[in-house]
PDB file of C-alpha atoms (C1' of nucleotides) in Angstrom:
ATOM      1  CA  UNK N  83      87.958 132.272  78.286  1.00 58.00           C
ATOM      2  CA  UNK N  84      90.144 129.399  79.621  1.00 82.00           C
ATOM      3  CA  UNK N  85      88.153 127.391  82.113  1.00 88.00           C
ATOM      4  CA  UNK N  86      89.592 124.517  84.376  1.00 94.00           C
ATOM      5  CA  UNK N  87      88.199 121.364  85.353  1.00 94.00           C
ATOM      6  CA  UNK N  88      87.314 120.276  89.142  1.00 97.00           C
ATOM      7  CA  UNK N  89      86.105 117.233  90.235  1.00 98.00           C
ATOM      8  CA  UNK N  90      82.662 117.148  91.800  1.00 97.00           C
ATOM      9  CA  UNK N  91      82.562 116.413  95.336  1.00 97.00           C
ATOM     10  CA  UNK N  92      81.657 113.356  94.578  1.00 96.00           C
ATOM     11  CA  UNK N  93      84.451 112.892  92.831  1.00 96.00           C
ATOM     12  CA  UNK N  94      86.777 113.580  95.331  1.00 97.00           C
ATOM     13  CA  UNK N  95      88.544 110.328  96.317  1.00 97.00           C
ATOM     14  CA  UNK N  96      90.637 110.133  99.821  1.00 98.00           C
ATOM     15  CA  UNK N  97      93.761 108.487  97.989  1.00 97.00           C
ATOM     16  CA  UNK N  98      93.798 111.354  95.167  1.00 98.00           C
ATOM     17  CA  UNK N  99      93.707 113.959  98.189  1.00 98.00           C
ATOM     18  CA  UNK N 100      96.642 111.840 100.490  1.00 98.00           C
ATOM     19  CA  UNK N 101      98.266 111.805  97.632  1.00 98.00           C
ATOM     20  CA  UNK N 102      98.273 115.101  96.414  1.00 98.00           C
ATOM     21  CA  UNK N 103      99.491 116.463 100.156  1.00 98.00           C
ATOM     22  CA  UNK N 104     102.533 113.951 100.143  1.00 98.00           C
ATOM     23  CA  UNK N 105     104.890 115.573  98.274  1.00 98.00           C
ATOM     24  CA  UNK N 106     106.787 118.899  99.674  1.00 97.00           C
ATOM     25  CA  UNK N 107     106.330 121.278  96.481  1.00 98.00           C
ATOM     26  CA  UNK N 108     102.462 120.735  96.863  1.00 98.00           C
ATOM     27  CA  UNK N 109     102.236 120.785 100.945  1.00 98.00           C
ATOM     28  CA  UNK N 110     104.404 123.988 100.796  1.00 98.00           C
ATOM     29  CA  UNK N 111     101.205 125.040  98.096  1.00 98.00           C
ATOM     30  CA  UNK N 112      98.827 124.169 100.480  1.00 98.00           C
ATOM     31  CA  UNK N 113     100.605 125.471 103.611  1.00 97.00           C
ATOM     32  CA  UNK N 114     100.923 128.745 101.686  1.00 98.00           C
ATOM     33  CA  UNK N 115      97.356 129.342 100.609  1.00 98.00           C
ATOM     34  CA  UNK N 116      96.172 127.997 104.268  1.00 98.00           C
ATOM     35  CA  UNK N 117      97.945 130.994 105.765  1.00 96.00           C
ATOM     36  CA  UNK N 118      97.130 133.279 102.786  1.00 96.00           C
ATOM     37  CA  UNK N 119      93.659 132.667 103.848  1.00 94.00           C
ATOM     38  CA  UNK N 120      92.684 134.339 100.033  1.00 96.00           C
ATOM     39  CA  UNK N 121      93.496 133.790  96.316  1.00 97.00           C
ATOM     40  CA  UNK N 122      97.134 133.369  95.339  1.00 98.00           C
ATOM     41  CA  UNK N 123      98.405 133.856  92.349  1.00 98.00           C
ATOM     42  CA  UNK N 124     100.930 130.654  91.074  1.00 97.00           C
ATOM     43  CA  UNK N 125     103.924 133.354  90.973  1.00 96.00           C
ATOM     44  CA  UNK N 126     103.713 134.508  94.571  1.00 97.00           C
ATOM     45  CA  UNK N 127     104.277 131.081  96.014  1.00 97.00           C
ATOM     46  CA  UNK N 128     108.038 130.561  95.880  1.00 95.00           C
ATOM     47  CA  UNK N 129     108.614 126.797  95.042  1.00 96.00           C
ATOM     48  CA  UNK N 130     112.252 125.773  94.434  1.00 96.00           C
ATOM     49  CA  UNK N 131     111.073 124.171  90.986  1.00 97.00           C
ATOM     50  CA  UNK N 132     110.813 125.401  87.713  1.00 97.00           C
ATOM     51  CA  UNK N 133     107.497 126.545  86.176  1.00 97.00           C
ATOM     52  CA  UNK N 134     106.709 123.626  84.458  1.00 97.00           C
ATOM     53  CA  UNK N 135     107.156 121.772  87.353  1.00 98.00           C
ATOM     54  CA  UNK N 136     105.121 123.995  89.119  1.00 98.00           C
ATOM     55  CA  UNK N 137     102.506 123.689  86.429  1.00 98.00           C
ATOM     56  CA  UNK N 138     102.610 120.110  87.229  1.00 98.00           C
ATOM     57  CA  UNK N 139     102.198 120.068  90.980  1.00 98.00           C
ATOM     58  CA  UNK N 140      99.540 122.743  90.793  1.00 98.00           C
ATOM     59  CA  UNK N 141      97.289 120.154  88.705  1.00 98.00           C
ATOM     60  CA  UNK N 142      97.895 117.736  91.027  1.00 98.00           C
ATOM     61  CA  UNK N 143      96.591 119.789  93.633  1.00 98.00           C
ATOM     62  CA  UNK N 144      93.486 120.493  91.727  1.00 98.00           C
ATOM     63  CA  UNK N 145      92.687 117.127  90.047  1.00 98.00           C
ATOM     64  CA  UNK N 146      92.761 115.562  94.184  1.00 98.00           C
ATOM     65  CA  UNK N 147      90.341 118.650  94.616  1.00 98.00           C
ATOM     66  CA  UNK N 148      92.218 120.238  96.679  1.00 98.00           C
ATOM     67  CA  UNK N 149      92.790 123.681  95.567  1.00 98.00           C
ATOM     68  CA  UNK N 150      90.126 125.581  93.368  1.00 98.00           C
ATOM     69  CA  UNK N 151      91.601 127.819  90.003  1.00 98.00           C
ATOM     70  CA  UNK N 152      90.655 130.424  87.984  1.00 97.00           C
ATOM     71  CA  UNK N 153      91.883 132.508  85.314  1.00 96.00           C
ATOM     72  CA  UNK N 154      91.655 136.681  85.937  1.00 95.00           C
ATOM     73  CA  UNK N 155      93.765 138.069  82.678  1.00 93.00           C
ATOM     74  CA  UNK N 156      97.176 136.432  82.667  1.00 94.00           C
ATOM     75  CA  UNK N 157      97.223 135.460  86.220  1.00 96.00           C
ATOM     76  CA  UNK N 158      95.965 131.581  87.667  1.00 97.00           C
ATOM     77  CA  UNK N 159      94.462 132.215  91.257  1.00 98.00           C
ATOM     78  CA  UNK N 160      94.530 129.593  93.795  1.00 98.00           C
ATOM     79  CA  UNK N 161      92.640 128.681  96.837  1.00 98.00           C
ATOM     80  CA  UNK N 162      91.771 125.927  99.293  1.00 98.00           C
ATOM     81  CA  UNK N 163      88.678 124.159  98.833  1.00 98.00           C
ATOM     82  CA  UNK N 164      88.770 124.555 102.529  1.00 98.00           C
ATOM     83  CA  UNK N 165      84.578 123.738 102.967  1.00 97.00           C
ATOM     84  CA  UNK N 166      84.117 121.586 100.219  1.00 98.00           C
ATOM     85  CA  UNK N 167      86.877 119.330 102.087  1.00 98.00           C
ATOM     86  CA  UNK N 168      85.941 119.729 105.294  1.00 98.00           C
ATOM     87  CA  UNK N 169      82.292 118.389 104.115  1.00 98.00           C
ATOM     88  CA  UNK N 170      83.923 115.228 102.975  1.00 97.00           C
ATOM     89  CA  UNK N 171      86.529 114.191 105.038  1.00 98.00           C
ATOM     90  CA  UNK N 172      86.175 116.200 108.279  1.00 98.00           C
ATOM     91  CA  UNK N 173      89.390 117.619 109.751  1.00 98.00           C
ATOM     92  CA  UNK N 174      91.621 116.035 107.441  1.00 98.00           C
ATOM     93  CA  UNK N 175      92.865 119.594 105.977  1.00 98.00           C
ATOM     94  CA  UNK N 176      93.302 120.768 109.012  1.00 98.00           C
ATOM     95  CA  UNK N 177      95.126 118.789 110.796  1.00 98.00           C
ATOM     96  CA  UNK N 178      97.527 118.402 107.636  1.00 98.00           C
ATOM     97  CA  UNK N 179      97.520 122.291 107.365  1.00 98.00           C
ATOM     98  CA  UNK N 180      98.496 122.249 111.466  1.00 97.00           C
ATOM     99  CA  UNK N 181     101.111 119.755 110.402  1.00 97.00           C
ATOM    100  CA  UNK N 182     102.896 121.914 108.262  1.00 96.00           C
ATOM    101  CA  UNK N 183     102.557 124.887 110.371  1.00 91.00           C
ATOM    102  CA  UNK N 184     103.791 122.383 113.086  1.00 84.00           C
ATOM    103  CA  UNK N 185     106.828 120.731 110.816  1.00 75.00           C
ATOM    104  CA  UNK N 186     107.675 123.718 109.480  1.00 65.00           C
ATOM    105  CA  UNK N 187     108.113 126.554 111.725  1.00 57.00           C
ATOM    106  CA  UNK N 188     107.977 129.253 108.780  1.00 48.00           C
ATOM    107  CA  UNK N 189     106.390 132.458 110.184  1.00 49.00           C
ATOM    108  CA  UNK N 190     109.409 133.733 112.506  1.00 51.00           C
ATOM    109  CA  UNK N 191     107.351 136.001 113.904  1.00 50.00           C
ATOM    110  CA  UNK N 192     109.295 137.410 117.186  1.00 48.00           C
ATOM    111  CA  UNK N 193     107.843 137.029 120.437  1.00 48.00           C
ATOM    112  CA  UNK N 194     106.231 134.052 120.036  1.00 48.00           C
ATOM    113  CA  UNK N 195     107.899 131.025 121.659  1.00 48.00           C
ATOM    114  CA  UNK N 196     105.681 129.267 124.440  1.00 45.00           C
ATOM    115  CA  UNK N 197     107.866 126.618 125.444  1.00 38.00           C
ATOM    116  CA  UNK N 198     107.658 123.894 123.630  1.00 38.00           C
TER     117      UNK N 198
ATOM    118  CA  UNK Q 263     114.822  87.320 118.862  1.00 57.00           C
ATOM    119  CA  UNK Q 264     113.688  89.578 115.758  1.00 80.00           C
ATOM    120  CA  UNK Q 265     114.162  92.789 116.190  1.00 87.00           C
ATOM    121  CA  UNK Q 266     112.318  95.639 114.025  1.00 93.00           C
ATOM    122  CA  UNK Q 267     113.059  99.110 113.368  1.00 93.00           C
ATOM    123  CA  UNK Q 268     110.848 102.058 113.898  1.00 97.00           C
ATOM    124  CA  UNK Q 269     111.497 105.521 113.759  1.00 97.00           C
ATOM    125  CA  UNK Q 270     111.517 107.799 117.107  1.00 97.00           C
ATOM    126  CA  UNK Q 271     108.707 110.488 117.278  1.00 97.00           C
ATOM    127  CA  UNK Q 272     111.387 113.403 116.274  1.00 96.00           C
ATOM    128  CA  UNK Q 273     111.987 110.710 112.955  1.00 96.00           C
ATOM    129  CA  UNK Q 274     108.242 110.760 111.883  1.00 97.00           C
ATOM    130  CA  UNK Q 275     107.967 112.729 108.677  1.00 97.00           C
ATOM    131  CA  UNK Q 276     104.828 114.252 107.548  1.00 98.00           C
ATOM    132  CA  UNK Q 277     105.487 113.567 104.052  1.00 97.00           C
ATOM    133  CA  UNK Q 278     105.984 110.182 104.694  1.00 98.00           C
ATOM    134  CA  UNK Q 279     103.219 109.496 106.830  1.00 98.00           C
ATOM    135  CA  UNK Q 280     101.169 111.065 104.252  1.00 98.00           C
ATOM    136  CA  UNK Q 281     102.624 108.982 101.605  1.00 98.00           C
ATOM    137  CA  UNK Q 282     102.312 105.573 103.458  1.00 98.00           C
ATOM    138  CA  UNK Q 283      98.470 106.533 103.624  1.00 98.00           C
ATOM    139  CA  UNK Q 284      97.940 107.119  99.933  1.00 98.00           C
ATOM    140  CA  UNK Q 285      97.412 103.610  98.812  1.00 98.00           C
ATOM    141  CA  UNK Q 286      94.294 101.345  98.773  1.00 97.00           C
ATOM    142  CA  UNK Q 287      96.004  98.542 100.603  1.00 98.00           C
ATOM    143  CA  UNK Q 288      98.032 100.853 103.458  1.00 98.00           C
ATOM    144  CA  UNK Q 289      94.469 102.898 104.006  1.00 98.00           C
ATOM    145  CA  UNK Q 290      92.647  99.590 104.297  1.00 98.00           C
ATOM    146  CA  UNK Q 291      95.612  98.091 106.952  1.00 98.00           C
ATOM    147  CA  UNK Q 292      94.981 101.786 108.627  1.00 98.00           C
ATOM    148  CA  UNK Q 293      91.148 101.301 109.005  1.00 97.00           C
ATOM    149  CA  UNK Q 294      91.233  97.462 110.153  1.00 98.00           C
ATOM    150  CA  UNK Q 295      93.882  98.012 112.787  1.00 98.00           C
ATOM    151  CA  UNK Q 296      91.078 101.476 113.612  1.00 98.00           C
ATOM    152  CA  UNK Q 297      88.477  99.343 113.611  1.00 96.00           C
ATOM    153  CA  UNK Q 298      90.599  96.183 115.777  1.00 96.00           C
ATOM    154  CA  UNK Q 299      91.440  98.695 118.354  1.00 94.00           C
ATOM    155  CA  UNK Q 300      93.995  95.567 118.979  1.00 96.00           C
ATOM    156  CA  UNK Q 301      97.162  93.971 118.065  1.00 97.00           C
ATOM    157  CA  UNK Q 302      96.957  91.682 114.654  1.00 98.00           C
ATOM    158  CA  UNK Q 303      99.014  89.612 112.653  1.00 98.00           C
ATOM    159  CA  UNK Q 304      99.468  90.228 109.094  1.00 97.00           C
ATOM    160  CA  UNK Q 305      97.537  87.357 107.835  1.00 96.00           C
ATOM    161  CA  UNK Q 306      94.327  88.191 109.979  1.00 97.00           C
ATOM    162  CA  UNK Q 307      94.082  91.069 107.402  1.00 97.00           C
ATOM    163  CA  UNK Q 308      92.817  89.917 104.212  1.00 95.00           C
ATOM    164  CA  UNK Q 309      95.025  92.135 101.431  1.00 96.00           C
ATOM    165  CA  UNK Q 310      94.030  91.452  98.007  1.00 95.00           C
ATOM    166  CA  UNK Q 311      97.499  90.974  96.920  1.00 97.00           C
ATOM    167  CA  UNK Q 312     100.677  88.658  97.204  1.00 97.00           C
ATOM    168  CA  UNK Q 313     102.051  88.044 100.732  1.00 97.00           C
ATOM    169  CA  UNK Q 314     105.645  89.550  99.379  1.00 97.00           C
ATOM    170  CA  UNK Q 315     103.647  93.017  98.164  1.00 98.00           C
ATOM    171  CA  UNK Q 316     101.875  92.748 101.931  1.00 98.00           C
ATOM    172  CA  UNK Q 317     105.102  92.472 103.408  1.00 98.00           C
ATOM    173  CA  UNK Q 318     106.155  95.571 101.317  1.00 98.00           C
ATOM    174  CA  UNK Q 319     103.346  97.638 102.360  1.00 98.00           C
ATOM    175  CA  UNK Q 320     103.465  97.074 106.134  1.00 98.00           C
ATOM    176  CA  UNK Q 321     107.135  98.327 105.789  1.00 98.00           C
ATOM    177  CA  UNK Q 322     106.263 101.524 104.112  1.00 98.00           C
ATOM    178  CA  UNK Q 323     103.411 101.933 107.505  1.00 98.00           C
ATOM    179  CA  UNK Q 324     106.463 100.815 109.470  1.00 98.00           C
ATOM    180  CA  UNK Q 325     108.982 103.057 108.265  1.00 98.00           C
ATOM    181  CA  UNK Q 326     106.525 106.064 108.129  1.00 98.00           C
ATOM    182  CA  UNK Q 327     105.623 105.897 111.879  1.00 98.00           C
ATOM    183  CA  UNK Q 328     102.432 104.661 111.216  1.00 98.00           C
ATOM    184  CA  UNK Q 329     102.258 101.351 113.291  1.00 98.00           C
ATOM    185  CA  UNK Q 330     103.928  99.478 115.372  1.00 98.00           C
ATOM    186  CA  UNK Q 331     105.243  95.453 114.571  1.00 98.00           C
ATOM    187  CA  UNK Q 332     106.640  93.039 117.061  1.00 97.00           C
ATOM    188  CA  UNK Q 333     106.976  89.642 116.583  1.00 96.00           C
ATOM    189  CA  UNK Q 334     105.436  86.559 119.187  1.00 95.00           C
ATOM    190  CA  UNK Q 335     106.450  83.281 118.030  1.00 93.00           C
ATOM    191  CA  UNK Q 336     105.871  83.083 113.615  1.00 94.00           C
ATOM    192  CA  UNK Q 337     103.614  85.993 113.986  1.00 96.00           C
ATOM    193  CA  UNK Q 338     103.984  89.733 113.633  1.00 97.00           C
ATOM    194  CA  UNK Q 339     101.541  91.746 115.261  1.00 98.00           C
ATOM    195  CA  UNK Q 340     100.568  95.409 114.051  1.00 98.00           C
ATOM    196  CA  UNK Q 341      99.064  98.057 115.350  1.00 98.00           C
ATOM    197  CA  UNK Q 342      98.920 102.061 115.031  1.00 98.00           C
ATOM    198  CA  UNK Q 343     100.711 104.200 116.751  1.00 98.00           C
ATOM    199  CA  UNK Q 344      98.181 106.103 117.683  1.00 98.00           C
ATOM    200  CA  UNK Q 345      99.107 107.914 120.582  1.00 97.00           C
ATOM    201  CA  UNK Q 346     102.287 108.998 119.180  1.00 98.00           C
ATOM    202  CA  UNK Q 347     101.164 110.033 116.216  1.00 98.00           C
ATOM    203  CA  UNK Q 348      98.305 112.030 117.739  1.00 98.00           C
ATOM    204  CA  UNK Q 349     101.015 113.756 119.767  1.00 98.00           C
ATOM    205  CA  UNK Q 350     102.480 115.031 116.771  1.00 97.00           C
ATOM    206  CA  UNK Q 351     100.214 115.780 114.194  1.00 98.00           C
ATOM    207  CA  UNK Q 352      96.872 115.983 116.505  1.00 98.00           C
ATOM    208  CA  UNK Q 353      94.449 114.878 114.227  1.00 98.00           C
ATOM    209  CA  UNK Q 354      95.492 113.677 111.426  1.00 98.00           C
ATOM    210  CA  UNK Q 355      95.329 110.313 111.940  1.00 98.00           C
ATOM    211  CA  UNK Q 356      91.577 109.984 113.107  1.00 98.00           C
ATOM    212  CA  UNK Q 357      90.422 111.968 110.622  1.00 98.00           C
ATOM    213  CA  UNK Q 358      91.605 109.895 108.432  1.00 98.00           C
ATOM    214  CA  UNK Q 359      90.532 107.189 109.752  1.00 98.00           C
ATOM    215  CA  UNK Q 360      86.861 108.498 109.646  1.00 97.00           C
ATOM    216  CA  UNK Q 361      87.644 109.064 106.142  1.00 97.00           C
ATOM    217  CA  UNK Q 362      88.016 105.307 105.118  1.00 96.00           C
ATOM    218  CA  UNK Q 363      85.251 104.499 107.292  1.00 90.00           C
ATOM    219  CA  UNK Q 364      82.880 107.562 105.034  1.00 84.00           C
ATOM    220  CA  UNK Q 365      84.562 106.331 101.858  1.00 74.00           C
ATOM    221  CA  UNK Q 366      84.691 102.527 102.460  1.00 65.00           C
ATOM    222  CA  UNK Q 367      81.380 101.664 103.872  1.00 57.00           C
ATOM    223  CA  UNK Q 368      82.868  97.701 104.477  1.00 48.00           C
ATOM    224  CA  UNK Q 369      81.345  96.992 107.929  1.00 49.00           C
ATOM    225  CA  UNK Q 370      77.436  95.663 106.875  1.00 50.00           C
ATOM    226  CA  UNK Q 371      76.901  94.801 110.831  1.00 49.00           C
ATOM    227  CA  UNK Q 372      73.332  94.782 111.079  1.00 47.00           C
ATOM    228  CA  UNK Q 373      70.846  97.419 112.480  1.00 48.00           C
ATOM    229  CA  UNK Q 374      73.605  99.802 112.433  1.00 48.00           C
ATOM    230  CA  UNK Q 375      71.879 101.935 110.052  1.00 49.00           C
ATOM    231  CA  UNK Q 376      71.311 105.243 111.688  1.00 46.00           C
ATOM    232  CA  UNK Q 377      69.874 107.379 109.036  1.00 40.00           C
ATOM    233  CA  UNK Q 378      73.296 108.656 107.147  1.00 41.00           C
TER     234      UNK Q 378
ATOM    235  C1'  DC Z 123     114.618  66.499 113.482  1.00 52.07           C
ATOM    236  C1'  DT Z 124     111.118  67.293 110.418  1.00 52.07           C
ATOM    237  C1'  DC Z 125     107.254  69.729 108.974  1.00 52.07           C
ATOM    238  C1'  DG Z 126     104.074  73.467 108.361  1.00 52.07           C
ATOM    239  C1'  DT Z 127     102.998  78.253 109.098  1.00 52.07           C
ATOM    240  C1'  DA Z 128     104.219  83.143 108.856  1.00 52.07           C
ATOM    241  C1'  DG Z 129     106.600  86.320 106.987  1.00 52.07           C
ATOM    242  C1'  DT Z 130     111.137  88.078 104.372  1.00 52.07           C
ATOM    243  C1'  DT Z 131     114.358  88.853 100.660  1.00 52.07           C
ATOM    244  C1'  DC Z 132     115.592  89.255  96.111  1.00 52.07           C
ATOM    245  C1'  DG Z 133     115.440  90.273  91.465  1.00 52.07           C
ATOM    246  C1'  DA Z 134     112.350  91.631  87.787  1.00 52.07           C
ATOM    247  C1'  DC Z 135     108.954  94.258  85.574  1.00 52.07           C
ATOM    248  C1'  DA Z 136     105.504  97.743  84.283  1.00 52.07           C
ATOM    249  C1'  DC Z 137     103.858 101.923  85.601  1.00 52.07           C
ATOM    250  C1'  DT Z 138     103.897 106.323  87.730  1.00 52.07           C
ATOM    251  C1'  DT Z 139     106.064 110.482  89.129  1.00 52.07           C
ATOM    252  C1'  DA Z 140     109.052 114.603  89.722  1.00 52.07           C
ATOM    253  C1'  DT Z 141     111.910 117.068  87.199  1.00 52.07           C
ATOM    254  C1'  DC Z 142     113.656 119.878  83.383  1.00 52.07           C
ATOM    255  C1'  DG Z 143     114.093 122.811  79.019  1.00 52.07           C
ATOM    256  C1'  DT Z 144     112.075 124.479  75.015  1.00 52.07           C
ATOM    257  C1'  DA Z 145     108.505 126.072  72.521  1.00 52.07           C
ATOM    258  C1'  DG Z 146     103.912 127.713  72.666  1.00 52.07           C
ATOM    259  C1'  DT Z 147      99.387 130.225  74.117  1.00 52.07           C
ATOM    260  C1'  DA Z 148      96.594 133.793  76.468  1.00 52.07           C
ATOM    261  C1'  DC Z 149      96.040 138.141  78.125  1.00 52.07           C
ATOM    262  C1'  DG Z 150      96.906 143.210  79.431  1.00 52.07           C
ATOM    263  C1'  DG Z 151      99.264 147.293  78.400  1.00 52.07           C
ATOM    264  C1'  DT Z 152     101.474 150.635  75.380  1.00 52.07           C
TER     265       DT Z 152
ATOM    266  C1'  DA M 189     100.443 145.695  66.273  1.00 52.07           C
ATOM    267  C1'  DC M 190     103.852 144.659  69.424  1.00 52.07           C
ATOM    268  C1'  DC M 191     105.833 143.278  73.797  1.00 52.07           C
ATOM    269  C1'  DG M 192     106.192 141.338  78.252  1.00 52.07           C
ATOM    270  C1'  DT M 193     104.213 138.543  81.821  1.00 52.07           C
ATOM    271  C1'  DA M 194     102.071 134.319  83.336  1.00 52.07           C
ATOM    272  C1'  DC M 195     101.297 130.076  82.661  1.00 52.07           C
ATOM    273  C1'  DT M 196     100.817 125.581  79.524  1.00 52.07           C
ATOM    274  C1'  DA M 197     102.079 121.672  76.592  1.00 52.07           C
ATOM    275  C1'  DC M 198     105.240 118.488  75.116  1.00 52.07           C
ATOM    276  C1'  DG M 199     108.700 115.348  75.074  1.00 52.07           C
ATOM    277  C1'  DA M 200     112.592 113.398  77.670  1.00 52.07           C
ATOM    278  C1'  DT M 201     114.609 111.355  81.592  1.00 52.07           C
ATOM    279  C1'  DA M 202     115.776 109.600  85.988  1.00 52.07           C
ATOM    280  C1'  DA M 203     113.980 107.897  90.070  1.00 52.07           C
ATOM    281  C1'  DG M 204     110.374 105.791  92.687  1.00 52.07           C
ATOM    282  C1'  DT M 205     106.525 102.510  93.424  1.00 52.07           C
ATOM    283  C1'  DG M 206     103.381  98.450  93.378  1.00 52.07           C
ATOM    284  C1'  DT M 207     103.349  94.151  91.925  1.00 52.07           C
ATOM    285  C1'  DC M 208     104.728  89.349  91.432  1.00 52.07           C
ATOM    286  C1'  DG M 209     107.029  84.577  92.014  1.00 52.07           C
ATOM    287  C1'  DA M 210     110.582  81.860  93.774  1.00 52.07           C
ATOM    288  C1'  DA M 211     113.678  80.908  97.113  1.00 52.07           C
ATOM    289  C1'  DC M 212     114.703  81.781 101.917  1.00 52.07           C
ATOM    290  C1'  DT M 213     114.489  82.286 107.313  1.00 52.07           C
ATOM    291  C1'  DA M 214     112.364  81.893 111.883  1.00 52.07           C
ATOM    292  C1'  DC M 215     109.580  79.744 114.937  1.00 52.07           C
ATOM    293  C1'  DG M 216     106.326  76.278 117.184  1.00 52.07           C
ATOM    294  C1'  DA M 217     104.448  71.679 117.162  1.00 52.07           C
ATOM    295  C1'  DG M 218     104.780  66.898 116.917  1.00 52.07           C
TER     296       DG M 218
END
DNA sequence: CTCGTAGTTCGACACTTATCGTAGTACGGT
DNA sequence: ACCGTACTACGATAAGTGTCGAACTACGAG
């Protein structure tokens, strides 16, 4: 069984974390699995890069501790470590998350313009 | 009269304000200008590095939308640009400020120790 | 006008990063 | 056992970034 290393909590530094969300390939990631609200597979998210590249910004993602992996069968499932980075750095994932949602108006969902 | 550049609330980027806050130096600008809660010259803040890489790193802030610089006289003040920020990405930039502060414990003001 | 202070500009450099293609591994199904 | 899918590992490369020192500019004070 393939297993994946996390960082602790404790391990979690804010720079790693600020660093993983600037960069568009891994906020599009994060925006993605925000909304998904579940576990994502790497192949359903739709980044403009090529695999390895997605490999890449994936690990990024999880080395900050941002996102959480696992192995079922051939597939890598992703989610937010949406409590365990809430319990460090209050509110910083989701504010970034309504960033995203805010930056990049993505779900054209009709009937749905307030003025803004 | 020097005159600096900053970009309009429609020109903030979130990548880019997420970028100018991934680095030791920028966070620690970040949290003393937090913590000021006033306007300060470069060379109040103590950066542990050249005054040419300082001068680099308040551009990046600059240029991201992060704070604001004006000269008076040989100085250049900073400060954040908190307001507008917090108009567009509501948020984000106090939680990370209470992120520095929970990761960088730097203030050792006396009987200020309520039990963490 | 001269001097000192505050910050800038300009290469230069080492290091990191985003990107790719190719070859490889792991697993489920047939 | 074989094949296809999903992802990884490994260079390679081009671009970006943090850092510095040295020379420069802008301003206030004397």
């Amino acid at each position: 069984m393939r297993v994946l290393e996390h960082p602790t909590p404790e391990e979690i530094r804010l720079e790693a974390v600020l660093h993983a969300f600037a960069d568009p390939m891994r906020l599009e990631v994060v925006r993605f699995l925000a909304e998904a609200g579940r576990e994502v597979s790497c192949s359903e998210i739709d980044l403009a890069v090529s695999k390895s590249t997605g490999t890449h910004h994936y690990r990024v993602l999880r080395e900050a501790g941002v996102i959480n992996q696992v192995y079922r069968g051939t597939a890598k499932l992703n989610s937010l470590r949406h409590e365990v980075l809430n319990a460090i750095f209050p509110g910083l994932l989701d504010s970034v998350i309504a960033a995203t949602a805010r930056q990049r108006p993505p779900a054209p969902s009709p009937s749905q313009r307030r003025g803004e």
